[in-house]
Tab-separated table of C-alpha atoms in Angstrom:
chain	number	residue	atom	x	y	z
A	1	MET	CA	-55.353	-28.665	-39.874
A	2	ARG	CA	-56.146	-25.321	-38.623
A	3	ILE	CA	-60.259	-25.443	-37.334
A	4	VAL	CA	-62.242	-22.762	-36.269
A	5	ILE	CA	-65.371	-23.351	-33.707
A	6	ALA	CA	-67.965	-20.718	-33.484
A	7	LYS	CA	-71.130	-20.147	-32.309
A	8	PRO	CA	-73.166	-17.570	-34.723
A	9	GLY	CA	-76.053	-15.640	-33.399
A	10	LEU	CA	-77.596	-15.083	-29.858
A	11	ASP	CA	-76.995	-18.576	-28.427
A	12	GLY	CA	-74.860	-18.982	-24.518
A	13	HIS	CA	-75.316	-22.613	-24.710
A	14	ASP	CA	-71.352	-23.543	-25.616
A	15	ARG	CA	-70.911	-27.040	-23.536
A	16	GLY	CA	-71.259	-28.962	-26.788
A	17	ALA	CA	-68.730	-26.242	-29.024
A	18	LYS	CA	-66.049	-26.831	-26.489
A	19	VAL	CA	-66.011	-30.027	-26.079
A	20	ILE	CA	-66.297	-30.782	-30.124
A	21	THR	CA	-62.671	-28.161	-29.017
A	22	ARG	CA	-61.419	-30.846	-27.249
A	23	ILE	CA	-61.641	-33.676	-29.462
A	24	LEU	CA	-60.561	-32.290	-32.232
A	25	ARG	CA	-57.229	-30.343	-30.237
A	26	ASP	CA	-56.396	-33.837	-29.049
A	27	ALA	CA	-56.582	-35.663	-32.947
A	28	GLY	CA	-54.035	-33.206	-33.463
A	29	HIS	CA	-55.658	-30.166	-34.914
A	30	GLU	CA	-55.062	-26.582	-34.263
A	31	VAL	CA	-58.062	-25.645	-32.625
A	32	ILE	CA	-59.221	-22.272	-32.683
A	33	TYR	CA	-62.338	-21.005	-30.213
A	34	THR	CA	-64.408	-17.971	-30.879
A	35	GLY	CA	-66.633	-17.716	-28.340
A	36	ILE	CA	-70.198	-17.200	-28.389
A	37	ARG	CA	-72.554	-14.891	-29.777
A	38	LYS	CA	-70.307	-14.133	-32.428
A	39	THR	CA	-71.748	-12.258	-35.914
A	40	PRO	CA	-71.324	-13.913	-40.009
A	41	GLU	CA	-69.236	-10.657	-40.533
A	42	GLU	CA	-66.903	-11.195	-37.186
A	43	ILE	CA	-66.831	-15.428	-37.863
A	44	THR	CA	-66.204	-14.713	-41.360
A	45	ARG	CA	-62.538	-12.103	-40.472
A	46	ILE	CA	-61.709	-14.541	-37.706
A	47	MET	CA	-61.308	-17.277	-40.617
A	48	ILE	CA	-59.146	-15.192	-42.957
A	49	ASP	CA	-56.740	-13.866	-39.744
A	50	GLU	CA	-56.407	-17.137	-38.577
A	51	ASP	CA	-55.725	-18.745	-42.287
A	52	ALA	CA	-58.116	-21.288	-41.021
A	53	HIS	CA	-58.446	-24.554	-43.474
A	54	ALA	CA	-62.324	-25.538	-41.914
A	55	LEU	CA	-65.314	-24.046	-39.824
A	56	GLY	CA	-66.974	-25.643	-37.495
A	57	LEU	CA	-70.456	-23.484	-36.272
A	58	SER	CA	-72.619	-24.865	-33.471
A	59	SER	CA	-75.977	-23.483	-33.566
A	60	LEU	CA	-78.740	-24.733	-30.629
A	61	SER	CA	-81.232	-21.342	-30.925
A	62	GLY	CA	-82.938	-22.522	-34.144
A	63	ALA	CA	-81.444	-19.536	-36.301
A	64	HIS	CA	-79.548	-22.330	-37.621
A	65	GLN	CA	-81.088	-21.746	-41.114
A	66	VAL	CA	-81.000	-18.178	-41.228
A	67	LEU	CA	-77.403	-17.526	-39.980
A	68	ILE	CA	-75.421	-20.469	-41.483
A	69	PRO	CA	-76.189	-19.338	-45.272
A	70	LYS	CA	-75.527	-15.897	-44.373
A	71	ILE	CA	-72.143	-16.930	-42.800
A	72	CYS	CA	-71.634	-19.697	-45.730
A	73	GLU	CA	-72.459	-16.599	-48.602
A	74	LYS	CA	-70.096	-14.231	-46.714
A	75	LEU	CA	-67.405	-16.940	-47.086
A	76	LYS	CA	-67.793	-17.305	-50.472
A	77	SER	CA	-67.548	-13.293	-50.941
A	78	SER	CA	-64.300	-13.011	-49.481
A	79	ASN	CA	-62.991	-15.656	-51.527
A	80	MET	CA	-62.870	-18.141	-49.047
A	81	HIS	CA	-64.171	-20.985	-51.683
A	82	ASP	CA	-61.900	-23.957	-50.388
A	83	VAL	CA	-62.827	-23.202	-46.658
A	84	VAL	CA	-65.021	-26.414	-44.707
A	85	VAL	CA	-68.082	-25.825	-43.117
A	86	PHE	CA	-69.600	-28.141	-41.289
A	87	ALA	CA	-72.407	-27.902	-38.539
A	88	GLY	CA	-73.312	-29.673	-35.552
A	89	GLY	CA	-75.904	-28.639	-32.498
A	90	ILE	CA	-79.655	-29.176	-32.695
A	91	ILE	CA	-80.420	-28.506	-36.512
A	92	PRO	CA	-83.804	-30.366	-37.941
A	93	GLU	CA	-83.523	-33.075	-40.454
A	94	HIS	CA	-85.836	-30.885	-42.550
A	95	ASP	CA	-83.593	-28.185	-42.417
A	96	HIS	CA	-80.792	-29.926	-43.507
A	97	GLN	CA	-80.954	-29.661	-47.666
A	98	ILE	CA	-80.772	-25.810	-46.821
A	99	LEU	CA	-77.297	-26.085	-45.019
A	100	PHE	CA	-76.290	-28.683	-47.775
A	101	ASP	CA	-77.199	-25.924	-50.559
A	102	SER	CA	-75.066	-23.343	-49.251
A	103	GLY	CA	-72.090	-25.941	-49.243
A	104	VAL	CA	-72.352	-27.110	-45.639
A	105	ARG	CA	-69.729	-30.411	-46.128
A	106	ALA	CA	-71.044	-32.261	-42.492
A	107	ILE	CA	-74.357	-32.460	-39.914
A	108	PHE	CA	-73.424	-33.727	-36.970
A	109	GLY	CA	-76.592	-33.902	-34.043
A	110	PRO	CA	-76.926	-35.172	-31.006
A	111	GLY	CA	-75.189	-38.776	-29.864
A	112	THR	CA	-72.557	-38.561	-32.547
A	113	HIS	CA	-69.321	-40.505	-32.159
A	114	SER	CA	-66.393	-38.105	-31.761
A	115	ASN	CA	-64.125	-40.511	-33.896
A	116	THR	CA	-67.277	-39.644	-36.880
A	117	ILE	CA	-65.877	-36.313	-36.656
A	118	THR	CA	-62.503	-36.573	-36.234
A	119	GLU	CA	-63.474	-39.227	-39.653
A	120	PHE	CA	-64.903	-36.837	-41.538
A	121	LEU	CA	-61.972	-34.553	-41.257
A	122	SER	CA	-59.543	-36.943	-41.973
A	123	GLU	CA	-61.581	-37.485	-45.323
A	124	VAL	CA	-61.627	-33.774	-45.577
A	125	GLU	CA	-57.527	-33.710	-45.567
A	126	ASN	CA	-57.456	-36.925	-47.949
A	127	ARG	CA	-60.059	-34.733	-50.780
A	128	LYS	CA	-58.170	-31.545	-49.939
A	129	LEU	CA	-54.620	-33.538	-50.412
A	130	ASN	CA	-56.126	-35.096	-53.979
A	131	LYS	CA	-57.893	-31.560	-55.090
A	132	MET	CA	-61.193	-32.999	-54.924
A	133	PRO	CA	-63.864	-29.916	-54.263
A	134	THR	CA	-64.757	-30.352	-50.372
A	135	GLY	CA	-64.679	-26.259	-50.264
A	136	VAL	CA	-67.383	-23.986	-49.485
A	137	GLY	CA	-67.503	-22.305	-52.508
A	138	GLU	CA	-66.556	-25.502	-54.229
A	139	ASP	CA	-68.870	-28.043	-56.316
A	140	LEU	CA	-71.466	-29.225	-54.353
A	141	GLY	CA	-71.071	-33.217	-55.925
A	142	TRP	CA	-69.881	-34.914	-52.216
A	143	ARG	CA	-70.985	-34.203	-48.525
A	144	TRP	CA	-70.439	-36.611	-45.335
A	145	CYS	CA	-73.284	-39.175	-44.460
B	1	MET	CA	-40.251	-25.155	-55.902
B	2	ALA	CA	-39.967	-22.410	-57.512
B	3	LEU	CA	-44.431	-22.008	-58.477
B	4	VAL	CA	-44.269	-21.587	-54.671
B	5	LEU	CA	-41.681	-18.752	-54.684
B	6	ILE	CA	-43.234	-16.947	-57.018
B	7	GLU	CA	-46.454	-17.353	-55.089
B	8	ASP	CA	-45.114	-16.184	-51.891
B	9	SER	CA	-43.101	-13.165	-53.637
B	10	GLU	CA	-47.318	-12.292	-54.816
B	11	LEU	CA	-48.305	-13.295	-51.499
B	12	LEU	CA	-46.087	-10.975	-49.463
B	13	GLU	CA	-46.776	-8.105	-51.673
B	14	SER	CA	-50.865	-7.924	-52.064
B	15	ALA	CA	-50.430	-8.712	-47.827
B	16	LEU	CA	-48.426	-5.310	-47.948
B	17	ARG	CA	-51.071	-3.400	-49.467
B	18	GLY	CA	-52.750	-4.519	-46.908
B	19	ASP	CA	-54.884	-7.251	-47.806
B	20	ARG	CA	-55.605	-9.282	-44.797
B	21	ARG	CA	-56.329	-12.757	-46.415
B	22	SER	CA	-52.752	-12.367	-47.980
B	23	LEU	CA	-50.910	-11.487	-45.049
B	24	GLY	CA	-53.618	-14.378	-42.890
B	25	LYS	CA	-51.625	-16.608	-45.201
B	26	LEU	CA	-48.230	-15.394	-45.179
B	27	ILE	CA	-48.182	-16.324	-41.684
B	28	SER	CA	-48.570	-19.456	-42.371
B	29	ARG	CA	-46.301	-19.594	-45.297
B	30	ILE	CA	-43.632	-18.329	-42.246
B	31	GLU	CA	-44.782	-21.006	-39.892
B	32	LEU	CA	-43.991	-23.183	-42.341
B	33	GLY	CA	-40.335	-22.000	-42.332
B	34	PHE	CA	-40.953	-19.134	-45.595
B	35	ASN	CA	-38.614	-16.102	-44.829
B	36	PRO	CA	-39.739	-12.874	-46.577
B	37	GLY	CA	-36.142	-11.099	-46.060
B	38	LEU	CA	-37.380	-7.928	-45.591
B	39	LYS	CA	-35.338	-5.422	-44.916
B	40	LYS	CA	-35.958	-4.344	-40.530
B	41	SER	CA	-37.901	-1.049	-40.823
B	42	LYS	CA	-39.111	0.415	-37.618
B	43	THR	CA	-41.153	-1.747	-34.878
B	44	TRP	CA	-43.112	-1.537	-31.731
B	45	THR	CA	-43.098	-4.520	-30.169
B	46	LEU	CA	-44.969	-5.100	-26.877
B	47	GLY	CA	-44.427	-8.638	-25.264
B	48	VAL	CA	-47.213	-9.430	-22.798
B	49	THR	CA	-46.061	-12.303	-20.006
B	50	GLY	CA	-47.380	-14.219	-16.901
B	51	PRO	CA	-48.389	-17.209	-15.613
B	52	PRO	CA	-52.117	-18.969	-16.694
B	53	GLY	CA	-55.580	-17.347	-15.481
B	54	VAL	CA	-54.644	-14.008	-14.302
B	55	GLY	CA	-56.210	-12.540	-17.125
B	56	LYS	CA	-53.465	-11.453	-19.988
B	57	SER	CA	-55.776	-11.886	-23.105
B	58	THR	CA	-58.993	-9.857	-21.927
B	59	LEU	CA	-55.840	-6.910	-20.052
B	60	ILE	CA	-54.705	-6.910	-23.506
B	61	GLY	CA	-58.311	-6.507	-24.886
B	62	SER	CA	-58.983	-3.693	-23.244
B	63	MET	CA	-55.617	-1.915	-23.962
B	64	ILE	CA	-56.340	-2.710	-27.601
B	65	SER	CA	-59.765	-0.846	-27.180
B	66	GLU	CA	-58.116	2.144	-26.258
B	67	TRP	CA	-55.395	2.403	-28.149
B	68	VAL	CA	-57.736	1.961	-31.491
B	69	ARG	CA	-59.540	4.316	-30.217
B	70	ARG	CA	-56.352	7.053	-31.154
B	71	GLY	CA	-56.355	5.762	-33.993
B	72	GLU	CA	-53.434	3.003	-33.080
B	73	ARG	CA	-53.768	-0.136	-35.526
B	74	VAL	CA	-52.870	-3.536	-33.166
B	75	ALA	CA	-50.978	-6.689	-33.606
B	76	VAL	CA	-51.313	-9.326	-31.768
B	77	LEU	CA	-49.761	-12.505	-32.110
B	78	ALA	CA	-51.472	-14.930	-29.366
B	79	VAL	CA	-48.859	-17.702	-28.703
B	80	ASP	CA	-50.031	-20.917	-26.812
B	81	PRO	CA	-48.258	-24.207	-26.823
B	82	SER	CA	-48.667	-27.468	-28.894
B	83	SER	CA	-50.067	-30.781	-26.693
B	84	PRO	CA	-47.061	-32.652	-26.989
B	85	LYS	CA	-49.107	-36.048	-27.389
B	86	SER	CA	-51.557	-35.151	-29.399
B	87	GLY	CA	-49.203	-31.528	-31.776
B	88	GLY	CA	-52.845	-30.503	-31.432
B	89	ALA	CA	-53.489	-27.106	-30.085
B	90	LEU	CA	-56.513	-25.405	-27.956
B	91	LEU	CA	-56.206	-21.112	-29.358
B	92	GLY	CA	-58.452	-18.984	-27.562
B	93	ASP	CA	-56.900	-16.021	-26.500
B	94	ARG	CA	-58.599	-14.451	-28.938
B	95	MET	CA	-62.479	-15.191	-27.284
B	96	ARG	CA	-61.037	-12.334	-24.185
B	97	MET	CA	-59.884	-9.365	-26.476
B	98	GLN	CA	-62.875	-7.682	-26.825
B	99	GLY	CA	-63.486	-5.873	-30.082
B	100	SER	CA	-60.478	-8.197	-31.154
B	101	ASP	CA	-63.253	-9.734	-33.756
B	102	SER	CA	-64.929	-6.582	-35.595
B	103	SER	CA	-62.471	-3.730	-36.125
B	104	ASP	CA	-60.312	-2.606	-39.741
B	105	SER	CA	-57.835	-1.409	-36.966
B	106	VAL	CA	-57.700	-4.911	-35.059
B	107	TYR	CA	-55.342	-7.899	-36.203
B	108	VAL	CA	-55.327	-11.421	-33.944
B	109	ARG	CA	-53.379	-13.893	-34.586
B	110	SER	CA	-53.602	-17.525	-33.242
B	111	ILE	CA	-50.453	-19.211	-33.257
B	112	ALA	CA	-49.517	-22.979	-31.501
B	113	THR	CA	-45.364	-23.866	-30.653
B	114	ARG	CA	-46.368	-26.782	-32.814
B	115	ASN	CA	-43.219	-27.823	-31.289
B	116	HIS	CA	-40.868	-26.144	-33.277
B	117	PRO	CA	-37.265	-27.143	-32.939
B	118	GLY	CA	-36.814	-24.106	-30.472
B	119	GLY	CA	-40.188	-23.433	-30.287
B	120	LEU	CA	-40.741	-20.283	-32.091
B	121	SER	CA	-37.484	-18.162	-32.453
B	122	TYR	CA	-36.873	-18.804	-35.778
B	123	PHE	CA	-39.961	-17.530	-36.903
B	124	ILE	CA	-41.197	-14.088	-34.438
B	125	ASP	CA	-38.565	-11.480	-36.171
B	126	PRO	CA	-40.372	-12.488	-39.924
B	127	MET	CA	-43.602	-12.432	-38.599
B	128	ILE	CA	-43.289	-8.724	-36.103
B	129	ASP	CA	-41.137	-7.708	-39.944
B	130	VAL	CA	-44.505	-8.610	-41.916
B	131	LEU	CA	-46.825	-6.473	-39.179
B	132	ALA	CA	-44.944	-3.733	-39.367
B	133	ALA	CA	-44.256	-3.053	-43.034
B	134	ALA	CA	-47.837	-4.222	-43.719
B	135	GLY	CA	-48.422	-0.898	-41.314
B	136	TRP	CA	-49.801	-2.561	-37.938
B	137	SER	CA	-48.349	0.145	-35.660
B	138	LYS	CA	-48.355	-1.345	-32.680
B	139	ILE	CA	-47.632	-5.259	-32.064
B	140	ILE	CA	-48.240	-7.836	-29.312
B	141	ILE	CA	-47.030	-10.881	-28.569
B	142	GLU	CA	-48.543	-12.883	-25.689
B	143	THR	CA	-47.363	-15.742	-24.505
B	144	VAL	CA	-47.772	-18.094	-21.150
B	145	GLY	CA	-45.153	-17.124	-18.890
B	146	SER	CA	-44.911	-21.508	-17.651
B	147	GLY	CA	-41.702	-22.214	-18.645
B	148	GLN	CA	-38.701	-20.990	-19.930
B	149	SER	CA	-39.172	-21.353	-23.619
B	150	GLN	CA	-42.504	-20.073	-23.922
B	151	THR	CA	-41.201	-16.901	-21.944
B	152	ARG	CA	-37.887	-16.460	-23.647
B	153	ILE	CA	-40.224	-15.368	-26.784
B	154	ALA	CA	-40.825	-12.417	-25.063
B	155	ALA	CA	-37.490	-11.598	-25.229
B	156	PHE	CA	-37.914	-11.154	-28.466
B	157	THR	CA	-40.252	-7.131	-28.081
B	158	ASP	CA	-38.578	-4.152	-27.159
B	159	ARG	CA	-40.763	-3.636	-24.196
B	160	ILE	CA	-42.031	-6.521	-21.241
B	161	LEU	CA	-45.290	-6.393	-19.766
B	162	LEU	CA	-45.503	-9.118	-16.657
B	163	VAL	CA	-49.079	-9.811	-15.740
B	164	GLU	CA	-49.930	-10.460	-12.757
B	165	GLY	CA	-52.794	-11.839	-10.085
B	166	PRO	CA	-54.046	-12.221	-6.894
B	167	ASP	CA	-53.911	-14.670	-4.323
B	168	ARG	CA	-51.647	-16.908	-6.822
B	169	GLY	CA	-49.444	-17.237	-3.395
B	170	ASP	CA	-46.243	-16.348	-2.255
B	171	ILE	CA	-44.348	-14.081	-4.430
B	172	ILE	CA	-41.325	-15.689	-4.421
B	173	GLN	CA	-43.559	-18.285	-7.415
B	174	ALA	CA	-43.099	-15.674	-9.742
B	175	GLU	CA	-38.886	-14.678	-8.942
B	176	LYS	CA	-38.884	-18.124	-9.007
B	177	ALA	CA	-39.510	-17.943	-12.537
B	178	GLY	CA	-36.886	-16.052	-13.485
B	179	ILE	CA	-40.185	-13.918	-15.398
B	180	ILE	CA	-39.443	-10.522	-13.170
B	181	GLU	CA	-35.793	-9.842	-14.350
B	182	LEU	CA	-36.866	-9.672	-17.760
B	183	ALA	CA	-40.099	-6.864	-16.816
B	184	ASP	CA	-40.339	-3.548	-18.204
B	185	ILE	CA	-43.383	-3.138	-16.869
B	186	ILE	CA	-45.638	-5.383	-14.216
B	187	ALA	CA	-49.680	-5.019	-13.984
B	188	ILE	CA	-51.432	-6.692	-11.364
B	189	ASN	CA	-54.348	-7.569	-12.860
B	190	LYS	CA	-58.105	-8.157	-11.163
B	191	SER	CA	-57.944	-4.868	-8.617
B	192	ASP	CA	-61.644	-5.506	-8.284
B	193	ILE	CA	-60.717	-8.573	-6.413
B	194	PRO	CA	-59.639	-6.948	-2.538
B	195	SER	CA	-56.323	-9.296	-2.275
B	196	ALA	CA	-55.157	-7.689	-5.892
B	197	LYS	CA	-53.269	-5.308	-3.137
B	198	GLU	CA	-51.657	-7.617	-1.165
B	199	THR	CA	-50.038	-9.143	-4.206
B	200	PHE	CA	-49.620	-5.407	-5.535
B	201	ASP	CA	-47.817	-4.939	-2.357
B	202	SER	CA	-45.528	-7.720	-2.098
B	203	ILE	CA	-44.406	-7.175	-5.707
B	204	ILE	CA	-43.513	-3.235	-4.519
B	205	TYR	CA	-41.563	-5.088	-1.614
B	206	SER	CA	-40.078	-7.711	-2.977
B	207	LEU	CA	-38.481	-4.974	-5.895
B	208	ASP	CA	-37.315	-2.567	-3.083
B	209	MET	CA	-35.345	-5.631	-1.582
B	210	SER	CA	-33.631	-6.123	-4.905
B	211	LYS	CA	-32.653	-2.325	-5.577
B	212	SER	CA	-31.725	-3.153	-8.916
B	213	SER	CA	-34.578	-1.904	-11.247
B	214	ASN	CA	-37.050	1.398	-11.870
B	215	VAL	CA	-40.158	-1.050	-13.467
B	216	ASP	CA	-42.884	0.646	-13.285
B	217	VAL	CA	-45.876	-1.711	-11.242
B	218	HIS	CA	-49.530	-0.977	-11.471
B	219	LEU	CA	-52.390	-2.404	-9.987
B	220	VAL	CA	-55.146	-2.212	-13.025
B	221	SER	CA	-58.661	-4.246	-13.496
B	222	ALA	CA	-59.346	-5.831	-17.170
B	223	LEU	CA	-62.571	-6.436	-16.124
B	224	ASN	CA	-63.463	-2.148	-15.487
B	225	GLY	CA	-60.867	-0.657	-16.979
B	226	ASP	CA	-59.234	0.841	-13.403
B	227	GLY	CA	-55.857	1.959	-13.759
B	228	ILE	CA	-55.566	1.017	-17.681
B	229	ILE	CA	-55.175	4.619	-18.803
B	230	SER	CA	-51.959	4.981	-16.743
B	231	LEU	CA	-50.555	1.604	-17.612
B	232	ILE	CA	-50.266	2.192	-20.918
B	233	ALA	CA	-48.805	5.613	-20.730
B	234	SER	CA	-46.258	3.730	-18.865
B	235	ILE	CA	-45.694	1.164	-21.772
B	236	GLU	CA	-46.185	3.954	-23.829
B	237	LYS	CA	-43.158	5.800	-22.324
B	238	CYS	CA	-40.834	2.738	-21.812
B	239	HIS	CA	-37.183	2.971	-23.447
B	240	ASN	CA	-36.318	0.864	-26.054
B	241	TYR	CA	-33.258	-1.182	-24.541
B	242	GLU	CA	-33.031	-3.293	-27.386
B	243	ASP	CA	-29.285	-2.769	-27.416
B	244	GLU	CA	-27.805	-2.482	-23.796
B	245	ASN	CA	-30.075	-5.103	-22.211
B	246	PHE	CA	-27.762	-8.239	-21.626
B	247	ILE	CA	-30.749	-10.296	-20.203
B	248	ARG	CA	-33.256	-10.030	-23.154
B	249	LEU	CA	-30.192	-10.671	-25.092
B	250	LYS	CA	-28.808	-13.784	-23.065
B	251	GLU	CA	-32.601	-14.673	-23.496
B	252	ARG	CA	-32.825	-14.350	-27.628
B	253	LEU	CA	-29.523	-16.011	-27.943
B	254	LEU	CA	-30.399	-19.457	-25.773
B	255	SER	CA	-33.546	-19.481	-28.027
B	256	PHE	CA	-31.595	-19.322	-30.851
B	257	TRP	CA	-29.330	-21.687	-29.327
B	258	ASP	CA	-32.035	-24.504	-28.135
B	259	SER	CA	-33.348	-23.812	-32.073
B	260	ARG	CA	-29.865	-24.951	-33.021
B	261	LEU	CA	-29.258	-27.979	-30.722
B	262	LEU	CA	-33.329	-29.312	-31.328
B	263	SER	CA	-32.491	-29.326	-35.169
B	264	TYR	CA	-29.003	-31.080	-34.780
B	265	PRO	CA	-29.439	-34.132	-37.145
B	266	ASP	CA	-27.861	-36.597	-35.316
B	267	LEU	CA	-29.962	-36.127	-31.914
B	268	ASN	CA	-31.528	-39.072	-31.924
B	269	ASP	CA	-27.994	-41.368	-32.211
B	270	LEU	CA	-26.820	-38.893	-29.811
B	271	LEU	CA	-29.936	-39.240	-26.818
B	272	GLU	CA	-29.810	-42.938	-27.977
B	273	GLN	CA	-25.265	-43.194	-26.996
B	274	LEU	CA	-26.453	-41.314	-23.697
B	275	ASN	CA	-29.220	-44.017	-22.263
B	276	THR	CA	-26.916	-46.179	-22.736
B	277	GLY	CA	-24.123	-44.815	-21.286
B	278	THR	CA	-21.461	-45.205	-23.665
B	279	ILE	CA	-21.092	-41.261	-23.152
B	280	THR	CA	-21.124	-38.738	-20.770
B	281	LEU	CA	-23.719	-35.254	-21.292
B	282	ASP	CA	-20.121	-33.036	-21.350
B	283	GLU	CA	-19.089	-35.424	-23.932
B	284	ALA	CA	-22.151	-35.182	-26.180
B	285	SER	CA	-22.753	-31.511	-25.729
B	286	ASP	CA	-18.457	-31.390	-27.359
B	287	MET	CA	-20.376	-33.255	-29.895
B	288	VAL	CA	-22.763	-31.035	-30.885
B	289	CYS	CA	-20.567	-28.517	-30.902
B	290	LYS	CA	-18.304	-29.618	-33.294
B	291	GLY	CA	-20.952	-31.021	-35.372
B	292	LEU	CA	-22.998	-27.591	-35.686
B	293	LEU	CA	-19.431	-26.414	-37.002
B	294	GLU	CA	-18.796	-28.945	-39.557
B	295	GLU	CA	-22.241	-28.452	-41.010
B	296	GLU	CA	-21.616	-24.894	-41.298
B	297	ILE	CA	-18.529	-25.705	-43.117
């Protein structure tokens, strides 16, 4: 898959995002890393121009419940309903539902094993192959847990 | 199959009308072997190559800003190698190109080599044609100059900029790579570091020795913008040597030859026979030539 790993907002801590980038590359994916401090508009444009299938958002600054739903909305209004969105970083349990409601399909916190993330992506590939709703703007029945 | 074709032609149409989502999808289709078969239009292409870490992407970023200020529409195809082991790729060029994500006048697309037989040679031309037809006035191809097949991609452009940096050891290293002969313009980046001047001097010296070329050499800093304007002036006045430049045509031919060879259907058989010593390399290449000819008929 072509996957964009992005750091939205004013958050400069990207060690985690870089590690994820490496893990996904080693699992055979083409990974585009955006660098830090990207706006929702920029991230959406990158998704469009790179024709990416999935977007991983890393957030450690606490702005996730504002920025991540905004990015999901932008993707939907740009006709990218089929794009799969997952998130990682420091996202407290009580904020998870807001993100899931926006179309995020998985949230990976600290201590997540790298295999879990690659298994999630295999499942995503599988679902897409079988035309099951997985994208940010598709039916919200399924999520990874 | 017919369905796919209809989809492709619709995609092409809306990409040419300026829809970026369609352009993105179309380029993915070309990567998978689709050729839109556009009539060759007038294109302006620049290849940017050079060793890893010299600042190619950052330099492209500052050139983009200047070109956009002048009203150009700039498209960049940033080529990075796929891992031969996992097949994955880390595409990080665009993060170093300032302004690449926020302007309507900039299109940056990362491309993994995907270990295509023979690299990207089959796909780069159709991609350039589509971008030109969609109204992108400057098309830049960035490739890492580490290995012949990578460098050869730059030979598919009309002018080649080689980027070098300071403290990379003897200039002989650069000459060994055989890239200098392909370059129309050389930029020594990181002029903000004093030793860049030494690299600049040694390149000038080495070109004087060879007397072969009228290559422009520039000392620039992508970091603070020094020398960028005169570098751009030099790139703009650079002639399009398309038909005269034998070296470049040779690289393109070699690139295609690699593709043909690697897509030879019995290649694995051949390698097996080479491995067991039943045939020699000489015999193997004869078999390939013969096999490819028969394929044609």
